[in-house]
């Protein structure tokens, strides 16, 4: 499986660390809403198809990435920086393939 | 000046090794830069940091991910969004950057004693490195001056191409001897010389 890091380009999956379900929304840390915490910790969509995930390019630029991966085919349809403002430093794909 | 000790020293054997009857196709050296510095810009401050690299090191980095440059004595390249490695033959680079990279722009981390710089050169350099790292070493994909962050068996490595068939590899000092031994083994089949 290859993940195309927006900074580094296509890299083998061994360079990446899975950081969990990208659909979760963490409640306010001071929140006492136990249902919201329960959902954050345990509830998963578990789709058979496209899945929003967070990965870190831990063996490369170390950026955190939003990845959409198909759980049936491992096809990756989108990769973006979690922190959108890395955009200015991102590799332009055109420059990659002269 | 105090002579810095090399972590490679017990395994650093100057001379020709391996299958070199038909000539050596790999040159291995430890470049021992006096300074290795890591610079990181806060979000939105990247342009100021790139200007600081130009002011201090005299290197005008090209735009884009992994963009870099080397003038022989000084080298700089991007290794992550807003982050750069700069090396210099001379000592004192961290202090020079600390005067220019203000806390509002970003951070300066002196890694001069934390990294070991290994140079692999020769017609088979791409061939040997391709056995280590799952990245494209071909010149169009990895131009001269550019940098890459990658991993060999969990040993993090930053690689800068400093010539058409020359690469400088920065590895953690504590892993450097093990990495060096692996690099020597991998170079045996083509014949290598340690200088
Ligand atoms: Zn990356």
PDB file of C-alpha atoms and ligand atoms in Angstrom:
ATOM      1  CA  UNK A   1       0.000   0.000   0.000  1.00  0.00           C
ATOM      2  CA  UNK A   2       1.341   3.432  -0.949  1.00  0.00           C
ATOM      3  CA  UNK A   3       0.283   6.698   0.663  1.00  0.00           C
ATOM      4  CA  UNK A   4       1.101   9.830  -1.302  1.00  0.00           C
ATOM      5  CA  UNK A   5       2.264  12.313   1.316  1.00  0.00           C
ATOM      6  CA  UNK A   6       1.508  15.887   0.199  1.00  0.00           C
ATOM      7  CA  UNK A   7       5.083  16.820   1.124  1.00  0.00           C
ATOM      8  CA  UNK A   8       7.151  13.706   0.376  1.00  0.00           C
ATOM      9  CA  UNK A   9       5.291  12.077  -2.498  1.00  0.00           C
ATOM     10  CA  UNK A  10       4.347   8.381  -2.726  1.00  0.00           C
ATOM     11  CA  UNK A  11       5.785   6.318   0.154  1.00  0.00           C
ATOM     12  CA  UNK A  12       5.419   2.778   1.414  1.00  0.00           C
ATOM     13  CA  UNK A  13       2.918   2.278   4.208  1.00  0.00           C
ATOM     14  CA  UNK A  14       5.706   1.177   6.598  1.00  0.00           C
ATOM     15  CA  UNK A  15       6.751   4.833   6.830  1.00  0.00           C
ATOM     16  CA  UNK A  16       3.350   5.764   8.285  1.00  0.00           C
ATOM     17  CA  UNK A  17       1.669   5.309  11.657  1.00  0.00           C
ATOM     18  CA  UNK A  18      -2.090   4.942  11.902  1.00  0.00           C
ATOM     19  CA  UNK A  19      -3.509   7.487  14.313  1.00  0.00           C
ATOM     20  CA  UNK A  20      -7.098   6.359  14.292  1.00  0.00           C
ATOM     21  CA  UNK A  21     -10.531   7.062  12.940  1.00  0.00           C
ATOM     22  CA  UNK A  22     -10.736  10.504  11.356  1.00  0.00           C
ATOM     23  CA  UNK A  23     -14.473  10.843  11.961  1.00  0.00           C
ATOM     24  CA  UNK A  24     -14.218  11.196  15.717  1.00  0.00           C
ATOM     25  CA  UNK A  25     -14.747  14.557  17.323  1.00  0.00           C
ATOM     26  CA  UNK A  26     -13.246  14.943  20.749  1.00  0.00           C
ATOM     27  CA  UNK A  27     -15.561  16.554  23.313  1.00  0.00           C
ATOM     28  CA  UNK A  28     -14.314  19.612  25.152  1.00  0.00           C
ATOM     29  CA  UNK A  29     -11.743  18.220  27.643  1.00  0.00           C
ATOM     30  CA  UNK A  30     -13.702  19.690  30.572  1.00  0.00           C
ATOM     31  CA  UNK A  31     -16.977  18.236  29.288  1.00  0.00           C
ATOM     32  CA  UNK A  32     -18.929  15.953  31.644  1.00  0.00           C
ATOM     33  CA  UNK A  33     -21.074  14.659  28.802  1.00  0.00           C
ATOM     34  CA  UNK A  34     -20.477  10.935  29.249  1.00  0.00           C
ATOM     35  CA  UNK A  35     -22.446   9.984  26.173  1.00  0.00           C
ATOM     36  CA  UNK A  36     -20.256  12.205  24.045  1.00  0.00           C
ATOM     37  CA  UNK A  37     -17.113  10.708  25.614  1.00  0.00           C
ATOM     38  CA  UNK A  38     -18.440   7.198  25.178  1.00  0.00           C
ATOM     39  CA  UNK A  39     -19.115   7.905  21.509  1.00  0.00           C
ATOM     40  CA  UNK A  40     -15.645   9.409  21.085  1.00  0.00           C
ATOM     41  CA  UNK A  41     -13.916   6.404  22.621  1.00  0.00           C
ATOM     42  CA  UNK A  42     -16.054   3.514  21.370  1.00  0.00           C
ATOM     43  CA  UNK A  43     -18.414   4.367  18.517  1.00  0.00           C
ATOM     44  CA  UNK A  44     -17.022   3.578  15.075  1.00  0.00           C
ATOM     45  CA  UNK A  45     -18.675   3.681  11.676  1.00  0.00           C
ATOM     46  CA  UNK A  46     -16.767   0.609  10.496  1.00  0.00           C
ATOM     47  CA  UNK A  47     -17.689   1.166   6.850  1.00  0.00           C
ATOM     48  CA  UNK A  48     -17.111  -1.342   4.065  1.00  0.00           C
ATOM     49  CA  UNK A  49     -15.784   1.294   1.700  1.00  0.00           C
ATOM     50  CA  UNK A  50     -14.290   4.778   2.001  1.00  0.00           C
ATOM     51  CA  UNK A  51     -13.105   5.594   5.500  1.00  0.00           C
ATOM     52  CA  UNK A  52     -11.724   8.860   6.919  1.00  0.00           C
ATOM     53  CA  UNK A  53      -8.482   8.188   8.764  1.00  0.00           C
ATOM     54  CA  UNK A  54      -5.647  10.071  10.424  1.00  0.00           C
ATOM     55  CA  UNK A  55      -2.116   8.905   9.635  1.00  0.00           C
ATOM     56  CA  UNK A  56       1.259  10.331  10.586  1.00  0.00           C
ATOM     57  CA  UNK A  57       4.172  10.205   8.176  1.00  0.00           C
ATOM     58  CA  UNK A  58       6.298   9.175  11.145  1.00  0.00           C
ATOM     59  CA  UNK A  59       9.139   7.765   9.043  1.00  0.00           C
ATOM     60  CA  UNK A  60       9.300  10.820   6.809  1.00  0.00           C
ATOM     61  CA  UNK A  61       8.278  14.460   7.225  1.00  0.00           C
ATOM     62  CA  UNK A  62       6.312  13.562  10.388  1.00  0.00           C
ATOM     63  CA  UNK A  63       3.254  15.551   9.262  1.00  0.00           C
ATOM     64  CA  UNK A  64      -0.215  14.370  10.311  1.00  0.00           C
ATOM     65  CA  UNK A  65      -2.436  13.525   7.377  1.00  0.00           C
ATOM     66  CA  UNK A  66      -6.115  13.132   6.623  1.00  0.00           C
ATOM     67  CA  UNK A  67      -6.441  10.039   4.473  1.00  0.00           C
ATOM     68  CA  UNK A  68      -9.497   8.530   2.796  1.00  0.00           C
ATOM     69  CA  UNK A  69      -8.882   4.790   2.429  1.00  0.00           C
ATOM     70  CA  UNK A  70     -11.228   2.195   1.032  1.00  0.00           C
ATOM     71  CA  UNK A  71     -11.410  -0.589   3.607  1.00  0.00           C
ATOM     72  CA  UNK A  72     -12.274  -3.160   0.918  1.00  0.00           C
ATOM     73  CA  UNK A  73      -9.588  -2.353  -1.649  1.00  0.00           C
ATOM     74  CA  UNK A  74      -7.010  -0.239   0.284  1.00  0.00           C
ATOM     75  CA  UNK A  75      -7.374   2.300  -2.492  1.00  0.00           C
ATOM     76  CA  UNK A  76      -6.502   5.756  -1.197  1.00  0.00           C
ATOM     77  CA  UNK A  77      -8.605   8.462  -2.778  1.00  0.00           C
ATOM     78  CA  UNK A  78      -7.377  11.526  -0.912  1.00  0.00           C
ATOM     79  CA  UNK A  79      -4.502  12.676   1.313  1.00  0.00           C
ATOM     80  CA  UNK A  80      -4.218  16.123   2.877  1.00  0.00           C
ATOM     81  CA  UNK A  81      -2.398  17.773   5.769  1.00  0.00           C
ATOM     82  CA  UNK A  82      -4.480  17.757   8.942  1.00  0.00           C
ATOM     83  CA  UNK A  83      -3.161  21.280   9.409  1.00  0.00           C
ATOM     84  CA  UNK A  84      -4.294  22.942   6.225  1.00  0.00           C
ATOM     85  CA  UNK A  85      -1.772  25.781   6.441  1.00  0.00           C
ATOM     86  CA  UNK A  86       1.064  23.483   5.362  1.00  0.00           C
ATOM     87  CA  UNK A  87      -0.289  24.065   1.867  1.00  0.00           C
ATOM     88  CA  UNK A  88       2.315  26.649   0.889  1.00  0.00           C
ATOM     89  CA  UNK A  89       5.145  24.163   1.471  1.00  0.00           C
ATOM     90  CA  UNK A  90       3.454  21.292  -0.297  1.00  0.00           C
ATOM     91  CA  UNK A  91       4.950  19.605  -3.295  1.00  0.00           C
ATOM     92  CA  UNK A  92       3.289  20.498  -6.545  1.00  0.00           C
ATOM     93  CA  UNK A  93       2.560  17.315  -8.452  1.00  0.00           C
ATOM     94  CA  UNK A  94       3.358  18.991 -11.762  1.00  0.00           C
ATOM     95  CA  UNK A  95       6.904  19.708 -10.595  1.00  0.00           C
ATOM     96  CA  UNK A  96       7.297  16.045  -9.694  1.00  0.00           C
ATOM     97  CA  UNK A  97       6.760  14.815 -13.211  1.00  0.00           C
ATOM     98  CA  UNK A  98       8.650  17.057 -15.598  1.00  0.00           C
TER      99      UNK A  98
ATOM    100  CA  UNK B   1      39.722  23.203  18.764  1.00  0.00           C
ATOM    101  CA  UNK B   2      38.831  19.917  20.371  1.00  0.00           C
ATOM    102  CA  UNK B   3      38.865  17.022  17.902  1.00  0.00           C
ATOM    103  CA  UNK B   4      35.398  15.517  17.672  1.00  0.00           C
ATOM    104  CA  UNK B   5      35.287  11.729  17.880  1.00  0.00           C
ATOM    105  CA  UNK B   6      33.514   9.771  15.199  1.00  0.00           C
ATOM    106  CA  UNK B   7      30.991   7.083  16.143  1.00  0.00           C
ATOM    107  CA  UNK B   8      32.100   5.215  13.001  1.00  0.00           C
ATOM    108  CA  UNK B   9      35.735   5.031  14.079  1.00  0.00           C
ATOM    109  CA  UNK B  10      35.941   1.304  15.081  1.00  0.00           C
ATOM    110  CA  UNK B  11      34.353   0.323  11.742  1.00  0.00           C
ATOM    111  CA  UNK B  12      35.936   2.990   9.546  1.00  0.00           C
ATOM    112  CA  UNK B  13      38.541   1.172   7.459  1.00  0.00           C
ATOM    113  CA  UNK B  14      40.208   3.376   4.852  1.00  0.00           C
ATOM    114  CA  UNK B  15      40.970   1.523   1.621  1.00  0.00           C
ATOM    115  CA  UNK B  16      39.280  -0.600  -1.034  1.00  0.00           C
ATOM    116  CA  UNK B  17      36.916  -3.388  -0.070  1.00  0.00           C
ATOM    117  CA  UNK B  18      34.571  -5.959  -1.501  1.00  0.00           C
ATOM    118  CA  UNK B  19      34.460  -6.885  -5.147  1.00  0.00           C
ATOM    119  CA  UNK B  20      36.789  -4.165  -6.462  1.00  0.00           C
ATOM    120  CA  UNK B  21      38.909  -6.189  -8.903  1.00  0.00           C
ATOM    121  CA  UNK B  22      37.184  -4.388 -11.780  1.00  0.00           C
ATOM    122  CA  UNK B  23      37.381  -1.006 -10.055  1.00  0.00           C
ATOM    123  CA  UNK B  24      35.567   0.646  -7.176  1.00  0.00           C
ATOM    124  CA  UNK B  25      32.107   1.940  -8.001  1.00  0.00           C
ATOM    125  CA  UNK B  26      31.289   3.424  -4.600  1.00  0.00           C
ATOM    126  CA  UNK B  27      33.153   5.944  -2.460  1.00  0.00           C
ATOM    127  CA  UNK B  28      32.140   6.163   1.207  1.00  0.00           C
ATOM    128  CA  UNK B  29      33.197   9.006   3.480  1.00  0.00           C
ATOM    129  CA  UNK B  30      32.147  10.635   6.687  1.00  0.00           C
ATOM    130  CA  UNK B  31      31.898  14.327   5.884  1.00  0.00           C
ATOM    131  CA  UNK B  32      32.072  15.471   9.515  1.00  0.00           C
ATOM    132  CA  UNK B  33      30.425  18.886   9.185  1.00  0.00           C
ATOM    133  CA  UNK B  34      31.290  21.327  11.973  1.00  0.00           C
ATOM    134  CA  UNK B  35      27.634  22.349  12.229  1.00  0.00           C
ATOM    135  CA  UNK B  36      24.330  20.588  11.630  1.00  0.00           C
ATOM    136  CA  UNK B  37      21.299  22.715  12.438  1.00  0.00           C
ATOM    137  CA  UNK B  38      17.582  22.086  12.173  1.00  0.00           C
ATOM    138  CA  UNK B  39      15.319  25.089  11.579  1.00  0.00           C
ATOM    139  CA  UNK B  40      11.542  25.159  11.907  1.00  0.00           C
ATOM    140  CA  UNK B  41       9.202  28.022  11.020  1.00  0.00           C
ATOM    141  CA  UNK B  42       5.938  28.758  12.780  1.00  0.00           C
ATOM    142  CA  UNK B  43       2.947  28.564  10.431  1.00  0.00           C
ATOM    143  CA  UNK B  44       3.038  31.504   8.028  1.00  0.00           C
ATOM    144  CA  UNK B  45       6.692  32.376   8.801  1.00  0.00           C
ATOM    145  CA  UNK B  46       8.267  30.012   6.250  1.00  0.00           C
ATOM    146  CA  UNK B  47       9.323  32.786   3.842  1.00  0.00           C
ATOM    147  CA  UNK B  48      11.149  34.637   6.630  1.00  0.00           C
ATOM    148  CA  UNK B  49      12.986  31.461   7.587  1.00  0.00           C
ATOM    149  CA  UNK B  50      14.017  30.854   3.974  1.00  0.00           C
ATOM    150  CA  UNK B  51      15.267  34.467   3.894  1.00  0.00           C
ATOM    151  CA  UNK B  52      17.252  33.788   7.084  1.00  0.00           C
ATOM    152  CA  UNK B  53      18.904  30.771   5.436  1.00  0.00           C
ATOM    153  CA  UNK B  54      19.875  33.000   2.541  1.00  0.00           C
ATOM    154  CA  UNK B  55      21.239  35.675   4.896  1.00  0.00           C
ATOM    155  CA  UNK B  56      23.235  33.340   7.151  1.00  0.00           C
ATOM    156  CA  UNK B  57      24.315  30.532   4.805  1.00  0.00           C
ATOM    157  CA  UNK B  58      24.188  32.357   1.488  1.00  0.00           C
ATOM    158  CA  UNK B  59      21.973  29.652   0.014  1.00  0.00           C
ATOM    159  CA  UNK B  60      18.847  30.717  -1.916  1.00  0.00           C
ATOM    160  CA  UNK B  61      16.602  27.667  -1.566  1.00  0.00           C
ATOM    161  CA  UNK B  62      14.310  26.799  -4.460  1.00  0.00           C
ATOM    162  CA  UNK B  63      10.568  26.701  -3.787  1.00  0.00           C
ATOM    163  CA  UNK B  64       8.785  23.449  -3.174  1.00  0.00           C
ATOM    164  CA  UNK B  65       8.898  20.408  -0.941  1.00  0.00           C
ATOM    165  CA  UNK B  66      12.385  19.067  -0.297  1.00  0.00           C
ATOM    166  CA  UNK B  67      14.014  21.942  -2.183  1.00  0.00           C
ATOM    167  CA  UNK B  68      17.682  22.359  -1.388  1.00  0.00           C
ATOM    168  CA  UNK B  69      21.091  23.566  -2.400  1.00  0.00           C
ATOM    169  CA  UNK B  70      24.748  22.905  -1.629  1.00  0.00           C
ATOM    170  CA  UNK B  71      27.808  25.021  -2.386  1.00  0.00           C
ATOM    171  CA  UNK B  72      30.255  22.382  -1.239  1.00  0.00           C
ATOM    172  CA  UNK B  73      30.919  23.915   2.180  1.00  0.00           C
ATOM    173  CA  UNK B  74      27.334  24.699   3.181  1.00  0.00           C
ATOM    174  CA  UNK B  75      24.193  22.701   2.435  1.00  0.00           C
ATOM    175  CA  UNK B  76      20.506  23.264   3.121  1.00  0.00           C
ATOM    176  CA  UNK B  77      17.314  21.422   2.250  1.00  0.00           C
ATOM    177  CA  UNK B  78      13.692  21.137   3.308  1.00  0.00           C
ATOM    178  CA  UNK B  79      12.810  17.880   5.040  1.00  0.00           C
ATOM    179  CA  UNK B  80       9.253  18.612   6.216  1.00  0.00           C
ATOM    180  CA  UNK B  81       6.697  21.410   5.859  1.00  0.00           C
ATOM    181  CA  UNK B  82       8.394  24.582   7.144  1.00  0.00           C
ATOM    182  CA  UNK B  83      11.460  22.653   8.370  1.00  0.00           C
ATOM    183  CA  UNK B  84      15.009  22.682   7.072  1.00  0.00           C
ATOM    184  CA  UNK B  85      18.365  21.066   7.752  1.00  0.00           C
ATOM    185  CA  UNK B  86      21.444  23.242   7.271  1.00  0.00           C
ATOM    186  CA  UNK B  87      25.006  21.930   7.521  1.00  0.00           C
ATOM    187  CA  UNK B  88      28.321  23.746   7.359  1.00  0.00           C
ATOM    188  CA  UNK B  89      31.941  22.609   7.316  1.00  0.00           C
ATOM    189  CA  UNK B  90      32.607  25.282   9.935  1.00  0.00           C
ATOM    190  CA  UNK B  91      31.340  25.361  13.491  1.00  0.00           C
ATOM    191  CA  UNK B  92      29.091  28.090  14.869  1.00  0.00           C
ATOM    192  CA  UNK B  93      26.104  27.848  12.520  1.00  0.00           C
ATOM    193  CA  UNK B  94      23.550  27.485  15.331  1.00  0.00           C
ATOM    194  CA  UNK B  95      24.754  30.674  17.027  1.00  0.00           C
ATOM    195  CA  UNK B  96      24.656  32.544  13.707  1.00  0.00           C
ATOM    196  CA  UNK B  97      21.064  31.413  13.057  1.00  0.00           C
ATOM    197  CA  UNK B  98      19.972  32.178  16.615  1.00  0.00           C
ATOM    198  CA  UNK B  99      20.821  35.834  15.969  1.00  0.00           C
ATOM    199  CA  UNK B 100      18.553  35.983  12.889  1.00  0.00           C
ATOM    200  CA  UNK B 101      15.761  33.458  13.523  1.00  0.00           C
ATOM    201  CA  UNK B 102      13.833  35.331  16.217  1.00  0.00           C
ATOM    202  CA  UNK B 103      11.366  33.509  18.490  1.00  0.00           C
ATOM    203  CA  UNK B 104       8.579  35.032  16.383  1.00  0.00           C
ATOM    204  CA  UNK B 105       9.873  33.330  13.225  1.00  0.00           C
ATOM    205  CA  UNK B 106      10.696  29.842  14.469  1.00  0.00           C
ATOM    206  CA  UNK B 107      13.191  27.643  16.224  1.00  0.00           C
ATOM    207  CA  UNK B 108      16.860  26.676  15.861  1.00  0.00           C
ATOM    208  CA  UNK B 109      18.035  23.259  17.056  1.00  0.00           C
ATOM    209  CA  UNK B 110      21.749  22.466  17.102  1.00  0.00           C
ATOM    210  CA  UNK B 111      22.211  18.836  15.995  1.00  0.00           C
ATOM    211  CA  UNK B 112      25.951  19.061  15.309  1.00  0.00           C
ATOM    212  CA  UNK B 113      26.652  16.331  17.853  1.00  0.00           C
ATOM    213  CA  UNK B 114      23.389  14.474  17.293  1.00  0.00           C
ATOM    214  CA  UNK B 115      23.756  13.468  13.654  1.00  0.00           C
ATOM    215  CA  UNK B 116      26.439  11.764  11.623  1.00  0.00           C
ATOM    216  CA  UNK B 117      26.817  12.710   7.964  1.00  0.00           C
ATOM    217  CA  UNK B 118      27.816   9.932   5.559  1.00  0.00           C
ATOM    218  CA  UNK B 119      28.552  10.580   1.899  1.00  0.00           C
ATOM    219  CA  UNK B 120      28.023   7.898  -0.712  1.00  0.00           C
ATOM    220  CA  UNK B 121      29.299   8.699  -4.206  1.00  0.00           C
ATOM    221  CA  UNK B 122      30.013   6.899  -7.430  1.00  0.00           C
ATOM    222  CA  UNK B 123      28.238   5.361 -10.410  1.00  0.00           C
ATOM    223  CA  UNK B 124      26.495   2.751  -8.229  1.00  0.00           C
ATOM    224  CA  UNK B 125      25.337   5.165  -5.478  1.00  0.00           C
ATOM    225  CA  UNK B 126      21.704   5.087  -6.665  1.00  0.00           C
ATOM    226  CA  UNK B 127      21.881   1.300  -6.946  1.00  0.00           C
ATOM    227  CA  UNK B 128      23.161   0.801  -3.396  1.00  0.00           C
ATOM    228  CA  UNK B 129      20.743   3.310  -1.848  1.00  0.00           C
ATOM    229  CA  UNK B 130      17.811   1.719  -3.666  1.00  0.00           C
ATOM    230  CA  UNK B 131      18.515  -1.391  -1.583  1.00  0.00           C
ATOM    231  CA  UNK B 132      17.990   0.674   1.592  1.00  0.00           C
ATOM    232  CA  UNK B 133      15.200   3.115   0.931  1.00  0.00           C
ATOM    233  CA  UNK B 134      11.869   2.733  -0.877  1.00  0.00           C
ATOM    234  CA  UNK B 135      12.115   6.092  -2.640  1.00  0.00           C
ATOM    235  CA  UNK B 136      12.891   7.074  -6.222  1.00  0.00           C
ATOM    236  CA  UNK B 137      16.585   7.973  -6.572  1.00  0.00           C
ATOM    237  CA  UNK B 138      16.438   8.678 -10.317  1.00  0.00           C
ATOM    238  CA  UNK B 139      17.701  12.171 -11.139  1.00  0.00           C
ATOM    239  CA  UNK B 140      14.391  13.535 -12.544  1.00  0.00           C
ATOM    240  CA  UNK B 141      12.538  12.493  -9.372  1.00  0.00           C
ATOM    241  CA  UNK B 142      15.328  13.456  -6.970  1.00  0.00           C
ATOM    242  CA  UNK B 143      17.197  16.460  -8.400  1.00  0.00           C
ATOM    243  CA  UNK B 144      20.627  17.677  -7.270  1.00  0.00           C
ATOM    244  CA  UNK B 145      20.324  19.720  -4.083  1.00  0.00           C
ATOM    245  CA  UNK B 146      16.982  18.234  -3.038  1.00  0.00           C
ATOM    246  CA  UNK B 147      16.394  16.533   0.309  1.00  0.00           C
ATOM    247  CA  UNK B 148      14.274  13.562   1.392  1.00  0.00           C
ATOM    248  CA  UNK B 149      13.161  12.244   4.787  1.00  0.00           C
ATOM    249  CA  UNK B 150      12.819   8.502   4.958  1.00  0.00           C
ATOM    250  CA  UNK B 151      13.569   5.430   7.045  1.00  0.00           C
ATOM    251  CA  UNK B 152      15.761   2.341   6.865  1.00  0.00           C
ATOM    252  CA  UNK B 153      14.575  -0.326   9.315  1.00  0.00           C
ATOM    253  CA  UNK B 154      13.299   2.377  11.672  1.00  0.00           C
ATOM    254  CA  UNK B 155      16.552   4.324  11.411  1.00  0.00           C
ATOM    255  CA  UNK B 156      15.384   7.750  10.394  1.00  0.00           C
ATOM    256  CA  UNK B 157      17.478   9.256   7.605  1.00  0.00           C
ATOM    257  CA  UNK B 158      17.637  12.580   5.837  1.00  0.00           C
ATOM    258  CA  UNK B 159      19.190  12.360   2.404  1.00  0.00           C
ATOM    259  CA  UNK B 160      20.424  15.232   0.267  1.00  0.00           C
ATOM    260  CA  UNK B 161      21.584  14.721  -3.284  1.00  0.00           C
ATOM    261  CA  UNK B 162      24.761  16.803  -3.537  1.00  0.00           C
ATOM    262  CA  UNK B 163      25.776  15.624  -7.019  1.00  0.00           C
ATOM    263  CA  UNK B 164      24.418  13.592  -9.912  1.00  0.00           C
ATOM    264  CA  UNK B 165      25.892  10.475  -8.304  1.00  0.00           C
ATOM    265  CA  UNK B 166      26.533  11.739  -4.783  1.00  0.00           C
ATOM    266  CA  UNK B 167      24.279  11.681  -1.714  1.00  0.00           C
ATOM    267  CA  UNK B 168      24.801  12.916   1.859  1.00  0.00           C
ATOM    268  CA  UNK B 169      22.905  10.905   4.468  1.00  0.00           C
ATOM    269  CA  UNK B 170      22.222  12.291   7.946  1.00  0.00           C
ATOM    270  CA  UNK B 171      21.474   9.615  10.545  1.00  0.00           C
ATOM    271  CA  UNK B 172      21.184   9.639  14.309  1.00  0.00           C
ATOM    272  CA  UNK B 173      24.670   9.462  15.787  1.00  0.00           C
ATOM    273  CA  UNK B 174      23.685   6.521  18.011  1.00  0.00           C
ATOM    274  CA  UNK B 175      22.588   4.486  14.966  1.00  0.00           C
ATOM    275  CA  UNK B 176      25.387   5.687  12.696  1.00  0.00           C
ATOM    276  CA  UNK B 177      27.844   2.816  13.180  1.00  0.00           C
ATOM    277  CA  UNK B 178      25.199   0.173  12.535  1.00  0.00           C
ATOM    278  CA  UNK B 179      23.989   2.059   9.466  1.00  0.00           C
ATOM    279  CA  UNK B 180      27.565   2.472   8.245  1.00  0.00           C
ATOM    280  CA  UNK B 181      28.232  -1.266   8.554  1.00  0.00           C
ATOM    281  CA  UNK B 182      25.072  -2.025   6.587  1.00  0.00           C
ATOM    282  CA  UNK B 183      26.117   0.495   3.928  1.00  0.00           C
ATOM    283  CA  UNK B 184      29.542  -1.162   3.634  1.00  0.00           C
ATOM    284  CA  UNK B 185      27.951  -4.610   3.276  1.00  0.00           C
ATOM    285  CA  UNK B 186      25.558  -3.317   0.632  1.00  0.00           C
ATOM    286  CA  UNK B 187      28.472  -1.788  -1.310  1.00  0.00           C
ATOM    287  CA  UNK B 188      30.595  -4.948  -1.306  1.00  0.00           C
ATOM    288  CA  UNK B 189      29.089  -6.398  -4.477  1.00  0.00           C
ATOM    289  CA  UNK B 190      30.159  -3.396  -6.577  1.00  0.00           C
ATOM    290  CA  UNK B 191      33.449  -2.680  -4.834  1.00  0.00           C
ATOM    291  CA  UNK B 192      33.829   0.321  -2.552  1.00  0.00           C
ATOM    292  CA  UNK B 193      36.517   2.570  -1.218  1.00  0.00           C
ATOM    293  CA  UNK B 194      36.482   4.283   2.167  1.00  0.00           C
ATOM    294  CA  UNK B 195      38.332   7.596   2.052  1.00  0.00           C
TER     295      UNK B 195
HETATM  296 ZN1  LIG C   1       5.753  13.162   4.372  1.00  0.00          ZN
END
